[in-house]
Short mmCIF file of C-alpha atoms in Angstrom, two decimals:
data_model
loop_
_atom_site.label_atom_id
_atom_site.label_comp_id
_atom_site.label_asym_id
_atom_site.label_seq_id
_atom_site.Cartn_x
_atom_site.Cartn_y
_atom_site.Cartn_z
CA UNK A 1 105.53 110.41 103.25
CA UNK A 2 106.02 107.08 102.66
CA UNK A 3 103.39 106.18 100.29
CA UNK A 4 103.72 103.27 97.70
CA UNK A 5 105.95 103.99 94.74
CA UNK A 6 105.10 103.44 91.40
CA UNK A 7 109.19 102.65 90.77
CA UNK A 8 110.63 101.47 94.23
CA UNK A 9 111.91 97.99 95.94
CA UNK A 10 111.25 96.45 99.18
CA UNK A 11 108.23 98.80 100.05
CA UNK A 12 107.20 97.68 103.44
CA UNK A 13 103.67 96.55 103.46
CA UNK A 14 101.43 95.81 106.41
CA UNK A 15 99.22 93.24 106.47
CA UNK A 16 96.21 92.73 109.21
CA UNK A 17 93.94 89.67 109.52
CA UNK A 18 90.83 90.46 110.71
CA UNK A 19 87.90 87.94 111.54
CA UNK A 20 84.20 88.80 110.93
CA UNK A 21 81.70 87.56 113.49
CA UNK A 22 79.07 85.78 111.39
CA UNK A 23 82.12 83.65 109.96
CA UNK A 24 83.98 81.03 112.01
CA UNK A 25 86.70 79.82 109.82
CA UNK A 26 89.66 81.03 108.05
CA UNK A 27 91.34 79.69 105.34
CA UNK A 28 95.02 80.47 106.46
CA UNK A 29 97.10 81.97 109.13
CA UNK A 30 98.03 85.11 109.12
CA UNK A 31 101.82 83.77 108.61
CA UNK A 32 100.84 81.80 105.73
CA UNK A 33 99.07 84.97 103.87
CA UNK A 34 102.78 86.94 104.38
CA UNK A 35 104.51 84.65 102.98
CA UNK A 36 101.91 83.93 100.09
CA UNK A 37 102.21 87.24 99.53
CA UNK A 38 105.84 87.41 99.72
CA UNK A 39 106.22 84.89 97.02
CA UNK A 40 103.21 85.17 94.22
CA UNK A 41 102.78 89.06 94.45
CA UNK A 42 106.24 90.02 94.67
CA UNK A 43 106.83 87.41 91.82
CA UNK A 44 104.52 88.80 89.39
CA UNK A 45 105.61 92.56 90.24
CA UNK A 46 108.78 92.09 89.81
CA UNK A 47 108.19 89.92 86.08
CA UNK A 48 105.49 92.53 85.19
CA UNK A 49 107.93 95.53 85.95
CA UNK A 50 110.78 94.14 84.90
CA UNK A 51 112.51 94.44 88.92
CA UNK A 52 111.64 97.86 89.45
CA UNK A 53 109.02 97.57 91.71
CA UNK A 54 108.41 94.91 94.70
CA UNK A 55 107.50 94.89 98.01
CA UNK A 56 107.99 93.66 101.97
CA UNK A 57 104.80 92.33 103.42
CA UNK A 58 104.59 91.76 107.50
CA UNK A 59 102.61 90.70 109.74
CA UNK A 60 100.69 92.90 112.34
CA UNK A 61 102.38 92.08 115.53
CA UNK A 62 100.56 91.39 119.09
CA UNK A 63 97.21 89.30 117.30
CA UNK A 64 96.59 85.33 118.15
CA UNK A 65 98.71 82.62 118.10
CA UNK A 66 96.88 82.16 114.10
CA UNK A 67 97.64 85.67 113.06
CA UNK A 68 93.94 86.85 113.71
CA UNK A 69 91.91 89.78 114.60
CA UNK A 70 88.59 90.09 115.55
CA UNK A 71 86.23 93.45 114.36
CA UNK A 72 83.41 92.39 116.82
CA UNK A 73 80.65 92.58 114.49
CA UNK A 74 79.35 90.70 111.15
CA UNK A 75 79.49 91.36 107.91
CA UNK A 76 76.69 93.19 107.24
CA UNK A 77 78.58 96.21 109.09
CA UNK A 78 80.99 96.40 106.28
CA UNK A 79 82.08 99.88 104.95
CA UNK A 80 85.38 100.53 103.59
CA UNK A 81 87.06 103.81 105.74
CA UNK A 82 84.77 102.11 109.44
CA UNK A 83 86.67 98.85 108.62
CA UNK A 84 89.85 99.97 107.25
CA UNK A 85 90.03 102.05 110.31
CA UNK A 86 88.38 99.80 112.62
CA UNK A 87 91.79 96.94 111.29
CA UNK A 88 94.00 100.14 112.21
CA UNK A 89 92.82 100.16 115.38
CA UNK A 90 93.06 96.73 116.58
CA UNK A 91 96.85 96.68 115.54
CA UNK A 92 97.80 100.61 116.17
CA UNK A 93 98.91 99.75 120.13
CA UNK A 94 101.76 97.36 118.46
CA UNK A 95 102.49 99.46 115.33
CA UNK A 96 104.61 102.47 114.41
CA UNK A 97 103.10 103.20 110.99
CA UNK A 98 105.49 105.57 109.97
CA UNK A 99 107.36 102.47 109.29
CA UNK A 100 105.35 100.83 105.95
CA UNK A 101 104.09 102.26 102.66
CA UNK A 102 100.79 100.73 102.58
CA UNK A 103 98.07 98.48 104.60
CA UNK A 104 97.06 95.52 103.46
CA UNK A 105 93.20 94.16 105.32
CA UNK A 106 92.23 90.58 104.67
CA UNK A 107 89.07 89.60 106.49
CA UNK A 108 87.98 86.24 106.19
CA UNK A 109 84.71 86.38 104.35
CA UNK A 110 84.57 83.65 101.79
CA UNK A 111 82.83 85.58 98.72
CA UNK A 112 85.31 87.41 96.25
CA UNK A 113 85.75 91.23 96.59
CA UNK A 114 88.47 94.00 96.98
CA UNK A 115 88.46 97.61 97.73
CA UNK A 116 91.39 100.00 98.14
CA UNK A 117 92.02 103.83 98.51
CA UNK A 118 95.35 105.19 98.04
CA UNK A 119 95.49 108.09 99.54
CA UNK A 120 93.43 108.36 102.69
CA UNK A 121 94.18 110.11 105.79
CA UNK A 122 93.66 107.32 108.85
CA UNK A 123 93.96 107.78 112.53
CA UNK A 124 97.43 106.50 114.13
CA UNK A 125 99.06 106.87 117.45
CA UNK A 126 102.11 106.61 115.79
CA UNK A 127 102.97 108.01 112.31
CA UNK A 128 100.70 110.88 112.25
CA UNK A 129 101.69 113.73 109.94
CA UNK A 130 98.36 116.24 110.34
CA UNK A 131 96.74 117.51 112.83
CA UNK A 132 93.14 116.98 112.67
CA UNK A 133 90.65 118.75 114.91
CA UNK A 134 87.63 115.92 115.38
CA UNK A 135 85.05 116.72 118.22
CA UNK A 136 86.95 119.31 119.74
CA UNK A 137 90.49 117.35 120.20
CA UNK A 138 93.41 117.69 118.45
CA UNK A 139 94.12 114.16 116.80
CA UNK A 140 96.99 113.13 114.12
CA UNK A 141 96.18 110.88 110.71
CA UNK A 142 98.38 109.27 108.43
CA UNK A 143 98.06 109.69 104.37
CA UNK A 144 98.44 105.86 103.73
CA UNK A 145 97.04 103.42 101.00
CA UNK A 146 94.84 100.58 102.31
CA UNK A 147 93.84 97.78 100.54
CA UNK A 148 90.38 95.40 101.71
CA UNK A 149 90.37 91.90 100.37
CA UNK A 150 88.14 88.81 101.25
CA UNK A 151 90.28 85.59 101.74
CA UNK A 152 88.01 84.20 99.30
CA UNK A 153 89.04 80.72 97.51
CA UNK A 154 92.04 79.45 96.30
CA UNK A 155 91.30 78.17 93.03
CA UNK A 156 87.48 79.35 92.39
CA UNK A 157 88.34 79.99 88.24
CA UNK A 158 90.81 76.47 88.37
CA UNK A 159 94.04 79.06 87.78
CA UNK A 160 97.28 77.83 89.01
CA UNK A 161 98.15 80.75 91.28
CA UNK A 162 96.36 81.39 94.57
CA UNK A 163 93.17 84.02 93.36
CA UNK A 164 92.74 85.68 96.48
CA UNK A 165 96.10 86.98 96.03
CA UNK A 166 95.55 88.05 92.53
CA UNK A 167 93.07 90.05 94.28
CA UNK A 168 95.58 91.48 96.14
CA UNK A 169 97.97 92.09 93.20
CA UNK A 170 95.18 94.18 91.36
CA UNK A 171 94.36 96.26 94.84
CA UNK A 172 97.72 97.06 94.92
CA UNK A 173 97.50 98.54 91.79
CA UNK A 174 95.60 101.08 92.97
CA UNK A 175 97.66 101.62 96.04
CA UNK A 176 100.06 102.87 92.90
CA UNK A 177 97.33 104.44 91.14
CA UNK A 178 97.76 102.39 88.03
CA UNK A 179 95.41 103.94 85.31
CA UNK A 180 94.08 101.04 84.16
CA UNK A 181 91.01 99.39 85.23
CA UNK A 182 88.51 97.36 84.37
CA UNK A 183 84.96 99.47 83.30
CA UNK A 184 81.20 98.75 81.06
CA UNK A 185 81.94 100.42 77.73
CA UNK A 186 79.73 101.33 74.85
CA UNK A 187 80.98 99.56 71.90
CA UNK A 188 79.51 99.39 68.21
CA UNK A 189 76.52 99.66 70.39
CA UNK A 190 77.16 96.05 72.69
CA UNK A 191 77.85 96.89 76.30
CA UNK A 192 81.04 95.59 77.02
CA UNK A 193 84.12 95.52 79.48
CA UNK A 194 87.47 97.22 78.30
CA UNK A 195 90.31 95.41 79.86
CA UNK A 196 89.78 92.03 81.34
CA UNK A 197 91.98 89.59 80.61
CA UNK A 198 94.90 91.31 79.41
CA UNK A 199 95.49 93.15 82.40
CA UNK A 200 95.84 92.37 86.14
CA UNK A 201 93.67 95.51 86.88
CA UNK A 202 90.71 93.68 84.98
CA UNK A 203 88.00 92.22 86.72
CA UNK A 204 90.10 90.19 89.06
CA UNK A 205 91.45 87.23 89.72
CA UNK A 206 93.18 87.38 86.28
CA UNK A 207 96.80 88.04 87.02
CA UNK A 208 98.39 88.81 83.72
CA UNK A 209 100.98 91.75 82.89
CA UNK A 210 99.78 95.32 83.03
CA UNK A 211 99.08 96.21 79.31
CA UNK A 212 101.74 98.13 77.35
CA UNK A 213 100.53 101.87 77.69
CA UNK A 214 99.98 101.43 81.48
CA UNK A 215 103.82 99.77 82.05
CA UNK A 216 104.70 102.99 79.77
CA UNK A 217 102.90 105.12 81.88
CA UNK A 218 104.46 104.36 85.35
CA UNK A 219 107.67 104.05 83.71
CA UNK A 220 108.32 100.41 84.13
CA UNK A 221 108.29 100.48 80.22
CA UNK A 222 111.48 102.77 79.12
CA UNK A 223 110.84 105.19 76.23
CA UNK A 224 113.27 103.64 74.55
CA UNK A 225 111.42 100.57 73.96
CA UNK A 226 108.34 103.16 72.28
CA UNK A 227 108.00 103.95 68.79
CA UNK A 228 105.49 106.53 67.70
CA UNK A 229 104.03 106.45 63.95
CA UNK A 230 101.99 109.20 62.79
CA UNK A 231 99.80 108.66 59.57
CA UNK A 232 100.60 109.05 56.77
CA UNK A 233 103.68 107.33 57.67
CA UNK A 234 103.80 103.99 56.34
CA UNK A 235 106.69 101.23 57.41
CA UNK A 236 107.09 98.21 58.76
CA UNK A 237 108.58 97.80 62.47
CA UNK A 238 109.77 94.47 64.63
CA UNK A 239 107.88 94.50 67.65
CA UNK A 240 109.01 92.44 70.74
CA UNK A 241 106.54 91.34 73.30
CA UNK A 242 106.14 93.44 76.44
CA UNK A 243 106.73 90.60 78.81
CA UNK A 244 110.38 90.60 78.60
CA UNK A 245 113.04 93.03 79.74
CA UNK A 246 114.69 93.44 75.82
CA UNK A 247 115.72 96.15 73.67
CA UNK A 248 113.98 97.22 70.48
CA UNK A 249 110.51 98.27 70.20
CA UNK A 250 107.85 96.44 72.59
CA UNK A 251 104.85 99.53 72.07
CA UNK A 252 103.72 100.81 68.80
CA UNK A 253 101.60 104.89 69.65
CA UNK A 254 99.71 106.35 67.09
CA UNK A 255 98.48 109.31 67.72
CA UNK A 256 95.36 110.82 66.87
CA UNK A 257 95.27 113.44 68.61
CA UNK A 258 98.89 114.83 71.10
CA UNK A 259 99.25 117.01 74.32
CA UNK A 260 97.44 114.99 75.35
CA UNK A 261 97.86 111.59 73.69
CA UNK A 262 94.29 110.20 72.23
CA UNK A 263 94.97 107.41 69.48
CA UNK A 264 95.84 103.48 69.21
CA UNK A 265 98.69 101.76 71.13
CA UNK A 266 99.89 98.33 69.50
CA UNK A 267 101.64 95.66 71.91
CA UNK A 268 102.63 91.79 71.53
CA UNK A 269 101.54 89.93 74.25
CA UNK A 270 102.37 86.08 74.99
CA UNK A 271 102.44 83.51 77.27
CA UNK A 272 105.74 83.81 79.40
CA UNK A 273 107.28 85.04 82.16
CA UNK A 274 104.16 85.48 84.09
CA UNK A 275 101.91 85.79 81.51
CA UNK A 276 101.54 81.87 80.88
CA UNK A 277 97.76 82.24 81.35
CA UNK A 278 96.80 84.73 78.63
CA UNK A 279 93.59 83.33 76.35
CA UNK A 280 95.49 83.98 73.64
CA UNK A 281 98.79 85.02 72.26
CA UNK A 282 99.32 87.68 69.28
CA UNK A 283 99.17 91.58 68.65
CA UNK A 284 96.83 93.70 70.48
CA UNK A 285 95.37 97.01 69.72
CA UNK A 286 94.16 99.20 71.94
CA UNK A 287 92.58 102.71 71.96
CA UNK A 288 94.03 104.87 74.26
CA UNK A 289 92.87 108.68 75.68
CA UNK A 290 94.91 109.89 77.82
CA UNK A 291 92.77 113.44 78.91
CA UNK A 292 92.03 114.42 82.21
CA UNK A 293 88.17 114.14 81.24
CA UNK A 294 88.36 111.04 80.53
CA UNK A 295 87.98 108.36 83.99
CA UNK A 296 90.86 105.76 84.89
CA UNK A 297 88.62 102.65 83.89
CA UNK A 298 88.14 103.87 80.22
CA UNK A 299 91.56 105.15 79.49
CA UNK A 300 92.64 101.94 78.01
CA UNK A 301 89.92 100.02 75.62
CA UNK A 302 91.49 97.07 74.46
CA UNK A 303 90.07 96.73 70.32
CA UNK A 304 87.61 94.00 69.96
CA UNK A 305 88.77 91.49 67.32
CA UNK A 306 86.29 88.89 67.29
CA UNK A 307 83.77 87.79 65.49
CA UNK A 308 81.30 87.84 68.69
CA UNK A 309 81.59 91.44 69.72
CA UNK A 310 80.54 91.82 73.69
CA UNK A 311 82.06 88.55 75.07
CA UNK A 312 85.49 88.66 77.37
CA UNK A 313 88.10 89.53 75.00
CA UNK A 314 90.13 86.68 74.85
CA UNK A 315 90.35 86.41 70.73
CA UNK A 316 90.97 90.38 70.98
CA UNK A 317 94.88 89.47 69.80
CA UNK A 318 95.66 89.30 66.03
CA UNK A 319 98.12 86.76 64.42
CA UNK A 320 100.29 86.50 61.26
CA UNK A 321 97.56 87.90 58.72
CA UNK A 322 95.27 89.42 60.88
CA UNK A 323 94.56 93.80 60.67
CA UNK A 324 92.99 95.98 62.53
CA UNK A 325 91.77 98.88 60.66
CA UNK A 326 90.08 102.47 61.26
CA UNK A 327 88.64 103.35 58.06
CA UNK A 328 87.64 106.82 59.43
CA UNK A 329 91.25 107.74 60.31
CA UNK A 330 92.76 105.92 56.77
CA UNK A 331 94.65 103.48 59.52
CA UNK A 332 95.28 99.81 59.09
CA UNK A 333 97.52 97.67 61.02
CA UNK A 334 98.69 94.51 59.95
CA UNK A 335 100.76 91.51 61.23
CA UNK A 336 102.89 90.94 58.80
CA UNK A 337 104.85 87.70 60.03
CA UNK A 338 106.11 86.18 63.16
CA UNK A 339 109.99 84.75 64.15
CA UNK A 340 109.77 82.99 67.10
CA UNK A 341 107.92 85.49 69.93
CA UNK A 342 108.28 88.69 67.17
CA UNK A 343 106.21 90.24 64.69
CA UNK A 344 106.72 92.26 61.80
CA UNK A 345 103.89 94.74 62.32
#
């Protein structure tokens, strides 16, 4: 099964254009999106794991001379599995899919959106590995991850990097079933979002590093590089930021709670090596519950630091001075000073 690997290189990737009939233009060939991808995606993946994961992107062969299909109906008609496989079938003639890891769909619909599963089964002539009975006839799927974006704009936020593919990059994500996501949380009693803006698998088209426990979590971060504190312990400890591929510690866990892990996770997060766009630079705290009961887009909650609880969290990191503390759990967590991109935490 060749799905996509959380750890893995050069996972081959297809990518199909497809053309929606209640929109004449498209923003790029089909070429140009391959080797867009090729260049800003694998970039960040690679910075963000630190090499261990990247991929191959290619082009569906047998489309137009501009790298474009067309679905034969408007965008009204959109649902995720009739599209994805609808894409599928426009390229399956000219494909052996037992060849790539994943399917990539960009239609050319100008608004912003994104939609992936990463696991379903999808109708191939070639590739199949069940047996389905549909209708009466025997017909074989394929378990693959497929990935819907829009070609949306280029620049719609003013970032440097090309936002559609951000898109991409955080669709991805779930192709890997990265447990991070962005989700409305109940907080102090404000209605706010958990993630955005420290991770790529925020509300997109933010493409910043994965935060610390989800780079632990698919093992991009080594153990290593983790040091775990447990109250009443009291010390202090250099923390590197996360962005880099160094020794010493880059996560701070403290658990409230073990098998499984519920308590605070402390990173330092700044602007480098693909993280240049950050809001801010410092140490963030995060509250982390790893149970089963608890859903994907609320496993992470990044700590709100700011004077203005419910707005995007871009004060959420603390600098030289600054504490978080949990009076109900006796916890406090101070930055104690900085030398160059460390803290004494």
């Amino acid at each position: 099964l060749l799905k996509l690997r959380v750890i893995g290189t050069n996972q081959k990737i297809l990518v199909i254009c497809v053309k929606w009939n209640d929109v004449t233009s498209t923003r790029m060939r089909g070429s140009e999106w391959v080797t867009l991808f090729n260049s800003q995606v694998n970039d960040f993946y690679n910075r963000a794991t630190f090499n261990k994961t990247n991929f191959t992107f290619e082009l569906s062969a047998g489309s137009s001379a501009d790298g474009w299909y067309s679905l034969g109906y408007a965008r009204s008609g959109y649902e995720y599995k009739k599209t994805g496989q609808d894409a599928i079938n426009l390229v399956d003639p000219s494909v052996d899919f037992s060849q790539y890891n994943g399917v990539l769909v960009i239609t050319n619909n100008p608004d912003f959106g994104g939609q992936t599963n990463s696991s379903h089964w999808w109708l191939t002539s070639e590739g199949g590995e069940q047996v389905f009975i549909e209708n009466g006839t025997a017909v074989r799927r394929r378990q693959m991850g497929l990935s819907i974006i829009n070609e949306w704009h280029a620049h719609d936020h003013g970032l440097t990097y090309d936002e559609a593919a951000a898109v991409g990059a955080h669709e991805i994500g779930h192709q890997l079933d990265l447990q991070t996501h962005y989700a409305d949380i109940q907080w102090h009693g404000v209605t706010r979002e958990s993630i955005t803006r420290w991770d790529v698998m925020g509300l997109s088209p933010f493409q910043h590093h994965f935060l610390g426990w989800a780079k632990a979590d698919r093992q991009w971060l080594i153990p290593a590089r983790v040091t775990t504190v447990s109250p009443p312990d009291d010390r202090t400890i250099n923390l590197s930021p996360q962005e880099r591929d160094v020794s010493g510690t880059q996560l701070i866990k403290i658990p409230l709670a073990t098998r499984p892990f519920m308590g605070y996770v402390v990173e330092n997060r700044q602007r480098i090596n693909g993280d240049e766009g950050l809001a801010s630079a410092g140490v963030l705290v995060s509250l982390v519950d790893e149970s089963p009961m608890v859903v994907y887009g609320a496993k992470d909650i990044v700590m709100d630091n700011e004077p203005s609880p419910g707005q995007l969290l871009d004060g959420a990191a603390l600098d030289v001075g600054g504490s978080f503390v949990d009076t109900v759990h006796n916890i406090n967590i101070s930055v104690i000073s900085r030398t160059v991109d460390n803290y004494n935490v």
